[in-house]
Coordinates of C-alpha atoms in Angstrom, one line a residue:
M20 CA 8.0 -18.2 3.6
Y21 CA 6.2 -20.9 0.7
D22 CA 9.6 -22.7 0.2
K23 CA 9.8 -23.7 3.7
L24 CA 6.5 -25.9 3.4
N25 CA 6.7 -29.8 3.8
V26 CA 7.1 -31.4 0.3
S27 CA 3.2 -32.1 -0.3
E28 CA 1.9 -28.2 0.9
K29 CA 5.1 -26.7 -1.4
Y30 CA 3.6 -28.1 -4.5
L31 CA 0.1 -27.1 -3.2
F32 CA 1.1 -23.9 -2.9
I33 CA 3.0 -23.4 -6.0
F34 CA -0.1 -25.4 -8.0
L35 CA -2.7 -22.4 -6.6
A36 CA -0.2 -19.8 -7.3
I37 CA 0.6 -20.9 -10.8
A38 CA -3.2 -21.3 -11.1
M39 CA -4.5 -17.7 -9.7
A40 CA -1.7 -15.7 -11.9
S41 CA -2.9 -17.7 -14.8
F42 CA -6.1 -17.0 -14.3
Y43 CA -5.6 -13.6 -14.0
I44 CA -3.8 -13.3 -17.0
Y45 CA -6.0 -15.1 -19.1
S46 CA -8.7 -12.7 -18.0
A47 CA -6.5 -9.4 -18.3
A48 CA -5.2 -10.4 -21.5
I49 CA -7.6 -12.6 -23.2
S50 CA -11.5 -12.8 -21.7
P51 CA -12.8 -11.5 -18.7
L52 CA -14.8 -14.0 -16.6
S53 CA -17.9 -13.6 -15.2
S54 CA -17.9 -11.6 -11.8
Q55 CA -18.5 -14.1 -9.1
Y56 CA -15.5 -16.3 -10.6
H57 CA -13.3 -13.0 -11.0
R58 CA -13.8 -12.2 -7.1
G59 CA -14.5 -15.9 -5.9
I60 CA -11.5 -17.3 -7.0
Y61 CA -9.2 -15.0 -5.5
V62 CA -10.6 -15.0 -2.5
F63 CA -10.9 -18.9 -2.4
I64 CA -6.9 -19.4 -3.5
T65 CA -6.1 -16.5 -1.0
Y66 CA -7.4 -18.1 1.7
V67 CA -6.0 -21.5 1.2
M68 CA -2.7 -20.0 0.7
V69 CA -3.3 -18.1 4.1
I70 CA -4.0 -21.8 5.7
L71 CA -0.8 -23.0 4.3
L72 CA 1.4 -20.2 5.1
Y73 CA 0.4 -19.5 8.6
P74 CA -1.2 -23.0 9.9
T75 CA -2.4 -23.5 13.2
K76 CA 0.2 -23.1 16.2
I77 CA -2.0 -26.1 18.2
K78 CA 0.0 -28.8 18.8
H79 CA -1.1 -32.1 17.0
A80 CA -4.4 -30.2 15.3
K81 CA -3.3 -29.9 11.7
I82 CA -6.7 -31.5 11.1
L83 CA -8.4 -28.1 12.2
D84 CA -6.3 -26.7 8.9
Y85 CA -7.7 -29.1 6.6
A86 CA -11.3 -28.6 8.0
L87 CA -11.0 -25.0 7.6
I88 CA -9.7 -25.4 3.9
L89 CA -12.8 -27.6 3.2
L90 CA -15.2 -25.1 5.1
I91 CA -13.3 -22.6 2.6
I92 CA -14.1 -24.4 -0.4
I93 CA -17.6 -24.6 0.7
T94 CA -18.5 -21.4 1.3
C95 CA -16.6 -19.6 -1.4
G96 CA -18.0 -22.8 -3.7
Y97 CA -21.4 -21.9 -2.8
F98 CA -20.9 -17.8 -3.6
M99 CA -19.9 -18.6 -6.9
A100 CA -22.4 -21.5 -7.8
N101 CA -25.6 -19.3 -6.4
Y102 CA -24.3 -15.8 -7.0
E103 CA -27.1 -15.1 -9.7
A104 CA -30.1 -16.6 -7.5
L105 CA -28.4 -14.7 -4.6
M106 CA -29.0 -11.3 -6.7
Y107 CA -32.7 -12.4 -7.4
R108 CA -33.5 -13.0 -3.6
A109 CA -31.7 -10.3 -2.0
G110 CA -33.6 -9.4 1.2
I111 CA -35.2 -12.6 1.5
E112 CA -32.0 -14.9 2.2
T113 CA -32.5 -18.4 2.8
K114 CA -31.8 -20.4 6.0
T115 CA -28.7 -21.9 4.0
D116 CA -27.6 -18.3 2.9
G117 CA -27.3 -17.2 6.6
I118 CA -25.5 -20.4 7.7
I119 CA -23.2 -20.4 4.6
S120 CA -22.7 -16.6 5.3
M121 CA -21.6 -17.1 9.1
L122 CA -19.4 -19.6 8.6
G123 CA -17.8 -17.6 5.6
V124 CA -17.6 -14.5 8.6
I125 CA -16.0 -16.7 10.8
I126 CA -13.1 -18.1 8.5
G127 CA -12.6 -14.6 7.1
I128 CA -12.0 -13.7 10.7
E129 CA -9.4 -16.4 11.2
I130 CA -7.7 -15.5 7.7
A131 CA -6.7 -12.2 9.3
R132 CA -5.9 -13.0 12.7
R133 CA -3.3 -15.5 11.5
V134 CA -1.9 -13.0 9.0
I135 CA -2.3 -9.4 10.2
G136 CA -2.9 -9.8 13.9
N137 CA -5.3 -9.6 17.1
V138 CA -5.7 -5.6 16.7
F139 CA -7.4 -6.2 13.4
V140 CA -9.5 -8.5 14.6
V141 CA -10.6 -6.7 17.5
I142 CA -11.5 -3.9 15.1
G143 CA -13.1 -6.2 13.0
L144 CA -15.2 -7.9 16.2
F145 CA -16.1 -4.6 17.2
F146 CA -17.7 -3.1 13.9
L147 CA -19.6 -6.7 14.1
A148 CA -21.0 -5.9 17.1
Y149 CA -22.1 -2.5 15.9
G150 CA -23.9 -3.8 13.1
V151 CA -25.6 -6.4 15.3
W152 CA -26.4 -4.3 18.5
G153 CA -26.4 -0.9 17.0
I154 CA -29.7 -0.2 18.9
Y155 CA -27.9 -0.3 22.2
F156 CA -25.5 2.0 21.0
P157 CA -25.4 5.9 22.4
E158 CA -27.0 8.2 20.4
P159 CA -26.5 9.8 17.5
F160 CA -24.6 6.2 16.4
A161 CA -27.5 4.0 17.3
H162 CA -29.3 2.1 14.5
P163 CA -31.7 -0.6 14.3
G164 CA -29.0 -3.6 13.6
N165 CA -29.5 -6.8 12.3
S166 CA -29.6 -10.3 13.9
F167 CA -26.4 -12.2 13.0
P168 CA -27.3 -14.1 10.3
E169 CA -28.7 -11.2 8.5
M170 CA -25.5 -9.5 9.2
S171 CA -23.7 -12.0 8.0
T172 CA -25.5 -12.4 4.4
I173 CA -24.5 -8.7 3.9
I174 CA -21.2 -9.1 4.7
F175 CA -20.8 -12.1 2.7
L176 CA -23.0 -12.3 0.2
K177 CA -23.6 -8.8 -0.8
D178 CA -21.5 -6.5 -3.5
D179 CA -20.0 -4.3 -0.4
G180 CA -18.8 -7.1 1.8
V181 CA -16.0 -9.6 1.3
F182 CA -16.6 -10.3 -2.4
G183 CA -16.8 -6.8 -3.0
I184 CA -15.1 -3.5 -4.2
V185 CA -11.8 -4.2 -2.6
A186 CA -11.7 -8.0 -4.0
N187 CA -12.6 -7.1 -7.4
A188 CA -9.8 -4.3 -7.3
I189 CA -7.4 -6.7 -5.9
A190 CA -8.4 -9.5 -8.3
S191 CA -8.3 -6.6 -11.5
F192 CA -5.1 -5.0 -10.9
I193 CA -3.1 -5.2 -7.6
L194 CA -2.3 -8.9 -7.7
L195 CA -1.0 -9.0 -11.3
F196 CA 1.1 -5.7 -10.0
V197 CA 2.5 -7.4 -7.2
I198 CA 3.4 -10.6 -9.5
F199 CA 4.9 -7.7 -11.9
G200 CA 7.0 -6.5 -8.9
S201 CA 8.2 -9.8 -7.8
F202 CA 9.3 -10.7 -11.9
L203 CA 11.0 -7.4 -12.0
E204 CA 12.9 -8.0 -8.5
K205 CA 13.8 -11.5 -10.3
S206 CA 15.3 -10.2 -13.5
G207 CA 17.8 -8.5 -11.9
A208 CA 16.6 -4.5 -11.8
H209 CA 17.0 -4.6 -8.0
R210 CA 20.6 -3.9 -8.4
F211 CA 20.1 -0.9 -11.1
F212 CA 18.1 0.7 -8.6
I213 CA 20.7 0.9 -6.1
D214 CA 23.8 0.9 -8.4
F215 CA 22.6 3.4 -10.4
P216 CA 21.8 6.3 -8.0
L217 CA 24.7 5.5 -6.1
A218 CA 26.7 6.7 -9.2
L219 CA 24.6 9.6 -9.8
V220 CA 24.5 11.2 -6.6
G221 CA 26.9 9.0 -4.0
H222 CA 29.8 10.9 -4.1
K223 CA 28.2 14.2 -3.7
V224 CA 27.3 15.9 -0.2
G225 CA 25.6 14.0 1.9
G226 CA 25.4 11.4 -1.0
P227 CA 24.3 8.2 0.4
A228 CA 21.2 9.6 2.0
K229 CA 20.9 11.1 -1.3
V230 CA 21.2 7.4 -2.5
A231 CA 18.2 6.1 -0.4
V232 CA 16.1 8.6 -1.4
M233 CA 16.5 7.7 -5.2
S234 CA 16.6 4.1 -4.8
S235 CA 13.6 4.2 -2.4
A236 CA 12.1 6.1 -4.9
L237 CA 13.1 3.5 -7.8
F238 CA 12.0 0.3 -6.0
G239 CA 9.1 1.7 -3.4
S240 CA 7.4 2.3 -6.9
I241 CA 7.2 -1.1 -7.3
S242 CA 7.0 -2.7 -4.0
G243 CA 3.7 -1.7 -3.0
S244 CA 5.0 -1.6 0.9
A245 CA 6.8 1.1 2.9
I246 CA 8.5 -1.6 4.9
A247 CA 9.4 -4.2 2.2
N248 CA 10.9 -1.0 0.8
T249 CA 12.9 0.5 3.9
V250 CA 14.2 -3.3 4.7
S251 CA 15.3 -3.9 1.0
T252 CA 17.0 -1.0 0.3
G253 CA 17.9 -0.2 3.9
A254 CA 19.9 -3.2 3.9
F255 CA 22.3 -1.6 1.8
T256 CA 21.6 2.3 2.3
I257 CA 21.8 2.4 5.9
P258 CA 25.5 0.7 6.6
M259 CA 26.6 3.0 3.8
M260 CA 24.9 6.2 5.3
K261 CA 26.5 5.4 8.7
K262 CA 30.1 4.7 7.0
A263 CA 29.8 8.4 5.3
G264 CA 29.4 9.7 8.5
F265 CA 25.5 9.9 9.7
K266 CA 24.7 8.9 13.2
P267 CA 22.7 5.2 13.4
H268 CA 19.7 6.9 14.3
V269 CA 19.7 9.5 11.4
A270 CA 20.4 7.1 8.7
G271 CA 17.8 4.5 10.1
G272 CA 15.3 7.6 10.1
I273 CA 15.9 8.9 6.6
E274 CA 15.4 5.1 5.0
P275 CA 11.9 4.7 6.1
A276 CA 11.1 8.4 5.5
A277 CA 12.4 8.1 1.8
S278 CA 10.6 4.9 1.5
V279 CA 7.1 6.3 2.2
G280 CA 7.6 8.0 -0.9
G281 CA 7.3 4.9 -3.3
M282 CA 3.7 4.6 -2.1
F283 CA 2.6 8.0 -4.0
L284 CA 5.2 7.4 -7.1
P285 CA 3.7 6.4 -10.2
P286 CA 3.5 4.0 -12.3
I287 CA 2.8 1.4 -9.6
M288 CA 1.9 3.1 -6.4
G289 CA 0.5 1.3 -3.2
A290 CA -2.3 -1.0 -3.2
G291 CA -4.8 2.0 -2.2
A292 CA -3.9 3.8 -5.5
F293 CA -6.1 0.7 -7.5
I294 CA -8.7 1.0 -4.7
M295 CA -9.2 4.7 -4.9
S296 CA -9.9 4.3 -8.9
E297 CA -12.1 1.6 -8.2
I298 CA -14.3 3.8 -5.6
T299 CA -14.1 6.7 -7.4
G300 CA -14.7 5.2 -11.0
V301 CA -11.8 7.4 -12.0
P302 CA -9.1 5.5 -14.5
Y303 CA -5.9 4.7 -12.6
V304 CA -4.0 6.0 -15.7
E305 CA -5.5 9.4 -14.5
I306 CA -4.6 9.2 -10.8
M307 CA -1.0 8.3 -11.6
L308 CA -1.0 11.5 -13.6
I309 CA -2.4 13.3 -10.9
S310 CA 0.1 11.8 -8.3
I311 CA 3.7 12.4 -10.5
F312 CA 3.9 15.7 -9.1
P313 CA 3.0 15.2 -5.6
A314 CA 5.5 12.3 -5.3
L315 CA 7.9 14.4 -6.7
M316 CA 7.8 16.9 -4.3
Y317 CA 7.9 14.5 -1.4
F318 CA 11.1 13.4 -2.2
F319 CA 12.2 16.6 -3.3
S320 CA 11.8 18.1 0.1
V321 CA 13.7 14.9 1.8
F322 CA 16.5 15.6 -0.7
V323 CA 17.0 18.8 0.1
M324 CA 16.7 18.4 3.8
I325 CA 19.4 15.6 3.3
H326 CA 21.4 18.3 1.5
F327 CA 21.7 21.1 3.7
E328 CA 22.1 19.2 7.0
A329 CA 24.7 16.8 5.1
K330 CA 26.5 20.2 4.2
K331 CA 26.0 21.7 8.0
M332 CA 27.4 18.5 9.1
N333 CA 30.1 18.1 6.5
I334 CA 29.4 14.8 5.3
K335 CA 30.9 13.9 2.1
G336 CA 30.0 11.1 -0.3
V337 CA 32.0 8.3 -1.4
R338 CA 32.5 7.6 -5.2
F339 CA 31.4 4.9 -7.2
E340 CA 33.7 2.7 -9.3
K341 CA 31.4 3.0 -12.5
S342 CA 30.0 6.2 -13.9
A343 CA 25.9 7.0 -14.3
V344 CA 26.0 7.0 -17.7
E345 CA 28.2 3.4 -17.6
I346 CA 25.8 2.0 -15.8
L347 CA 22.8 3.4 -17.8
K348 CA 24.4 1.9 -20.8
K349 CA 24.9 -1.2 -19.5
D350 CA 21.8 -1.8 -16.9
G351 CA 19.5 0.9 -18.4
I352 CA 17.3 -2.1 -20.1
Y353 CA 15.9 -3.0 -16.7
V354 CA 14.0 -0.1 -16.6
L355 CA 11.8 -0.6 -19.5
P356 CA 9.5 -2.5 -18.2
L357 CA 8.5 0.4 -16.1
V358 CA 8.7 2.4 -18.9
L359 CA 6.4 0.0 -21.1
I360 CA 3.7 -0.2 -18.0
T361 CA 3.4 3.6 -18.2
I362 CA 3.2 4.0 -22.0
A363 CA 0.8 1.2 -22.2
M364 CA -1.5 2.9 -19.6
V365 CA -1.1 6.3 -21.0
T366 CA -2.2 5.3 -24.7
G367 CA -5.2 3.1 -23.2
Y368 CA -4.7 -0.3 -22.3
S369 CA -6.4 -1.5 -18.9
A370 CA -3.8 -1.5 -16.0
A371 CA -4.4 -5.5 -16.0
L372 CA -2.9 -5.5 -19.2
S373 CA -0.4 -3.3 -18.6
A374 CA 1.1 -5.4 -15.9
V375 CA 0.7 -8.6 -17.7
L376 CA 2.7 -7.0 -20.6
G377 CA 5.2 -5.6 -17.8
I378 CA 5.8 -9.3 -16.7
V379 CA 6.5 -10.5 -20.3
S380 CA 9.0 -7.7 -20.5
C381 CA 10.7 -8.8 -17.6
V382 CA 11.3 -12.1 -18.8
I383 CA 13.0 -11.0 -21.8
V384 CA 14.7 -8.3 -20.0
S385 CA 16.4 -11.1 -17.8
W386 CA 17.5 -12.8 -21.2
F387 CA 20.0 -9.9 -22.0
R388 CA 22.5 -11.0 -18.7
K389 CA 23.5 -14.6 -18.4
E390 CA 23.4 -14.3 -14.6
T391 CA 19.7 -12.7 -14.6
R392 CA 18.2 -15.1 -17.3
M393 CA 14.7 -16.4 -15.9
G394 CA 14.1 -19.6 -16.8
V395 CA 10.8 -22.2 -15.5
A396 CA 12.4 -22.3 -12.0
E397 CA 12.6 -18.9 -11.8
I398 CA 9.6 -18.1 -13.4
V399 CA 7.6 -20.4 -11.1
D400 CA 9.4 -18.5 -8.0
A401 CA 8.4 -15.0 -9.1
I402 CA 5.2 -16.6 -9.6
C403 CA 5.1 -17.9 -6.0
S404 CA 6.9 -14.6 -4.5
G405 CA 4.1 -12.4 -5.9
A406 CA 1.3 -14.7 -4.9
E407 CA 2.7 -14.7 -1.1
N408 CA 3.0 -10.9 -1.0
S409 CA -0.6 -10.5 -2.5
V410 CA -1.5 -13.1 0.3
K411 CA -0.9 -10.1 3.2
I412 CA -3.2 -7.9 1.5
G413 CA -6.1 -10.7 0.6
A414 CA -6.2 -11.9 4.4
T415 CA -7.8 -8.4 5.0
L416 CA -10.8 -9.2 2.9
G417 CA -12.9 -10.4 5.8
I418 CA -12.6 -7.7 8.2
I419 CA -12.7 -5.3 5.3
G420 CA -16.0 -7.0 4.6
I421 CA -17.2 -6.6 8.0
I422 CA -16.2 -2.9 8.5
I423 CA -17.7 -1.6 4.8
S424 CA -20.9 -3.5 5.3
V425 CA -21.5 -2.4 8.6
L426 CA -20.3 1.3 7.6
S427 CA -22.9 1.1 4.6
N428 CA -25.8 -0.4 6.6
S429 CA -25.7 1.2 9.8
G430 CA -26.0 4.9 8.7
F431 CA -22.9 5.7 10.1
I432 CA -21.0 7.7 7.5
L433 CA -24.1 10.1 7.4
T434 CA -24.1 10.6 10.9
F435 CA -19.9 10.8 11.0
T436 CA -20.0 13.4 8.2
S437 CA -22.7 15.2 10.2
I438 CA -20.4 15.2 13.3
M439 CA -17.4 15.9 11.6
I440 CA -18.7 18.9 9.9
D441 CA -20.1 20.5 13.0
F442 CA -16.9 19.8 15.6
A443 CA -14.7 21.2 12.9
N444 CA -17.2 24.2 12.2
G445 CA -16.6 24.6 8.7
S446 CA -13.0 24.5 8.9
L447 CA -11.0 22.1 6.7
F448 CA -7.9 22.9 8.0
L449 CA -9.0 21.2 11.5
T450 CA -10.9 18.5 9.7
I451 CA -7.5 17.9 7.7
L452 CA -5.8 17.6 11.5
L453 CA -8.6 15.6 12.6
V454 CA -8.4 13.1 9.9
A455 CA -4.6 12.8 10.8
V456 CA -5.1 11.7 13.8
A457 CA -7.9 9.4 13.0
S458 CA -5.9 8.2 10.3
L459 CA -2.9 7.6 12.7
V460 CA -4.9 5.6 15.4
L461 CA -6.3 3.4 13.0
G462 CA -2.8 2.8 11.1
M463 CA -1.3 1.6 14.2
G464 CA -3.7 -1.5 14.1
V465 CA -4.3 -2.2 10.5
P466 CA -2.3 -2.2 7.2
G467 CA -1.8 1.2 5.4
T468 CA -4.2 0.4 2.7
V469 CA -7.1 -0.8 5.2
A470 CA -6.3 2.5 7.2
Y471 CA -7.2 4.5 3.7
L472 CA -10.3 2.4 2.6
V473 CA -12.0 2.9 6.4
T474 CA -11.1 6.3 6.6
A475 CA -12.1 7.2 3.0
V476 CA -15.3 5.9 3.5
V477 CA -16.4 8.2 6.4
A478 CA -14.0 11.2 5.6
V479 CA -14.2 11.7 1.8
P480 CA -17.7 12.8 2.1
V481 CA -17.0 15.7 4.8
F482 CA -13.9 17.0 2.4
T483 CA -16.1 17.0 -0.6
H484 CA -19.2 18.9 1.4
M485 CA -16.6 21.5 2.1
G486 CA -15.8 21.9 -1.6
V487 CA -13.0 19.6 -1.9
N488 CA -12.7 17.9 -5.3
L489 CA -13.1 14.1 -5.3
I490 CA -9.9 12.9 -6.3
A491 CA -8.1 15.5 -3.7
A492 CA -10.2 14.4 -1.2
H493 CA -9.2 10.9 -1.5
M494 CA -5.5 11.7 -1.8
I495 CA -5.5 13.9 1.5
V496 CA -6.8 10.5 3.2
Y497 CA -4.3 8.4 1.3
W498 CA -1.4 10.0 2.0
L499 CA -2.3 10.5 5.8
S500 CA -3.0 6.7 5.5
Q501 CA 0.7 6.1 5.3
D502 CA 1.7 8.4 8.5
S503 CA 1.8 5.5 11.1
N504 CA 4.7 4.2 9.0
I505 CA 6.7 6.8 10.4
T506 CA 5.0 8.3 13.1
P507 CA 5.1 7.8 16.4
P508 CA 4.4 5.8 18.9
V509 CA 3.7 3.0 16.5
C510 CA 5.8 3.4 13.3
I511 CA 6.7 0.0 11.8
A512 CA 8.9 0.8 8.7
A513 CA 11.0 3.4 11.1
F514 CA 11.6 0.6 13.9
A515 CA 12.8 -1.5 10.7
G516 CA 15.0 1.2 10.0
A517 CA 15.9 1.5 13.6
T518 CA 17.0 -2.4 13.7
I519 CA 18.7 -2.4 10.5
A520 CA 20.7 1.0 11.7
K521 CA 21.0 -0.7 15.5
A522 CA 20.1 2.6 16.8
N523 CA 17.3 3.8 19.3
M524 CA 13.9 3.0 18.1
W525 CA 12.6 6.2 19.4
K526 CA 15.2 8.8 17.8
T527 CA 15.2 6.8 14.8
A528 CA 11.2 7.4 14.8
F529 CA 11.2 11.1 15.3
V530 CA 13.9 11.6 12.5
A531 CA 11.8 9.6 10.0
F532 CA 8.8 11.7 11.4
K533 CA 10.9 15.0 10.8
Y534 CA 12.2 14.0 7.1
A535 CA 8.6 12.9 5.8
K536 CA 7.3 16.5 7.2
F537 CA 5.7 16.6 3.4
L538 CA 3.3 13.7 4.3
Y539 CA 1.4 16.1 6.6
L540 CA 2.2 19.4 4.1
G541 CA 1.1 17.5 0.8
S542 CA -2.3 16.6 2.4
F543 CA -3.3 20.4 3.2
L544 CA -1.8 21.3 -0.2
F545 CA -4.5 18.7 -1.8
G546 CA -7.0 20.6 0.4
Y547 CA -6.4 24.2 0.0
V548 CA -4.9 24.3 -3.9
P549 CA -6.7 22.6 -6.2
G550 CA -4.1 23.1 -8.9
F551 CA -1.6 20.1 -6.7
S552 CA -4.2 17.7 -7.6
M553 CA -4.5 19.0 -11.5
H554 CA -7.8 20.5 -10.9
G555 CA -8.4 24.0 -12.7
D556 CA -6.9 25.3 -16.4
F557 CA -3.5 25.0 -17.2
F558 CA -2.1 28.3 -16.0
D559 CA -3.5 27.5 -12.8
I560 CA -1.8 24.0 -12.6
V561 CA 1.3 25.5 -13.7
K562 CA 1.4 28.9 -11.1
A563 CA 0.3 26.2 -8.2
Y564 CA 3.3 23.8 -9.6
V565 CA 5.7 26.9 -9.5
L566 CA 5.0 28.3 -6.4
I567 CA 4.7 24.9 -4.7
T568 CA 8.1 23.8 -5.9
I569 CA 9.6 27.3 -4.6
G570 CA 7.6 26.3 -1.2
T571 CA 8.5 23.2 -0.6
F572 CA 12.3 24.0 -0.8
I573 CA 12.1 26.9 1.9
F574 CA 9.9 24.8 3.9
S575 CA 12.8 22.0 3.6
Y576 CA 15.3 24.1 4.2
I577 CA 14.0 25.7 7.0
L578 CA 12.6 22.3 8.7
S579 CA 16.5 20.9 8.2
G580 CA 17.8 23.3 10.8
A581 CA 21.0 24.0 8.4
W582 CA 20.6 27.8 9.1
L583 CA 20.8 27.4 12.9
P584 CA 24.0 27.7 14.4
R585 CA 25.8 24.5 14.9
S586 CA 25.7 24.6 18.6
K587 CA 21.8 24.8 18.7
Q588 CA 21.6 22.5 15.4
V589 CA 18.5 20.2 15.8
S590 CA 18.9 17.9 13.1
E591 CA 19.5 14.8 14.5
T592 CA 16.5 14.9 17.2
S593 CA 14.3 17.4 15.7
V594 CA 10.8 16.7 15.2

């Protein structure tokens, strides 16, 4: 998108992208700067990038965009310049603080509207109204409320709001990993992520669909988006599945179901995993290690279902011209950046520094093939592509700041926790179901990362009160936050798969929902089996892993419908 800007705006975008990448690489690798600059510079540059990429649609009103950029400079600059003074006068903010904060809140809402859409804005405005006029809400949700200037200072100038924990997580980890993903793709690795699975399992029963699972696992672990994963790998795997004999809606449904799993697979999971680390204080490497087995079980479930259904339908694969060994010898070097990042984090390097090492290794790896060598132009393009992708996450900060600030300052979290516990009557099973419904509804209007964050704030205390360990509680919410990608009625990843497959949207959505059923089973396993989240002694964890592997195989076999007579088989439309 950035390459379609006019010349002056394109050069401004390139300058901002390089400046942002350089700042955070320097901060990760050499010397971190003060908190206000670490968070403020990210918000400032991201907001300006949004204005450039998503200009006003009002004719002859370009001046509005320039005015908005000026206000962004003023508001973000005010936060950074007055950070220490603001901390000292917390609770007794000045009139100027209130004016700047109100402008900052309004700008954040407009930024989110341009990128995410009106539904997200309506949710944010509802919470803002709740924060200001809480006294008029019914019991037990009523609270004293605040004036709009007071609420704005809490949202814009305090650590719970726009410049709070989410901005810190994006600036510290997520941005650099998004840029790393862009560098890895530019280095030529994306071709290996498809060719290797194709050579390895493409000739097996249901081979093309199994290729979709493996390539989605490889690509999805670095893309950070189920939709991006579906579109990227699906453009190749979906036509291949159709050619092998899978019906269009089945091919279109398998790809998004597999793509969702990339959000759970280390070393690079979705943005929510980094935010989880920031919220809980648990090192990302620990979250990464906990996630390995559950993620593998997710892909194992999809893989088993594909195998038995394809066997039942007698769908065979196609042999690739090269063997897996040949491809591994020739292009296996593209895995090195992922291996390097994993080793770096496991051996104690910070996630940010590990990402920097990964970025550098991508450039080095690209030089092993003449056709993929990254020069200055390619490096700049990778930085700009990464920055552009990060904008879609950063644009949510204004609304996230409103939601988190209001929830934290209104007492809503304690009230909601009490209501959930009473309504579920102490039942963990019912609580997980309620959270699944809440997450699904919320996910229809906001990105999965936001759905996770908002739901986690209110739901995790409920789970921990019921005895679920902290990380397992977050994992339940994190897994369920992805269900809106593949669960009707609004399932964007499934609809993207249907578009590529040229299939019926609803049939495709229900197939995706069927293949992704471990998403829900995994959530219950996190709640009921401590060993699933590596909680307990060594033998408890091993026993849990063995039993869950066997159980997943049986669960997937039954769900595939392969055991039914062919005339009664429900593999193509069953949910």
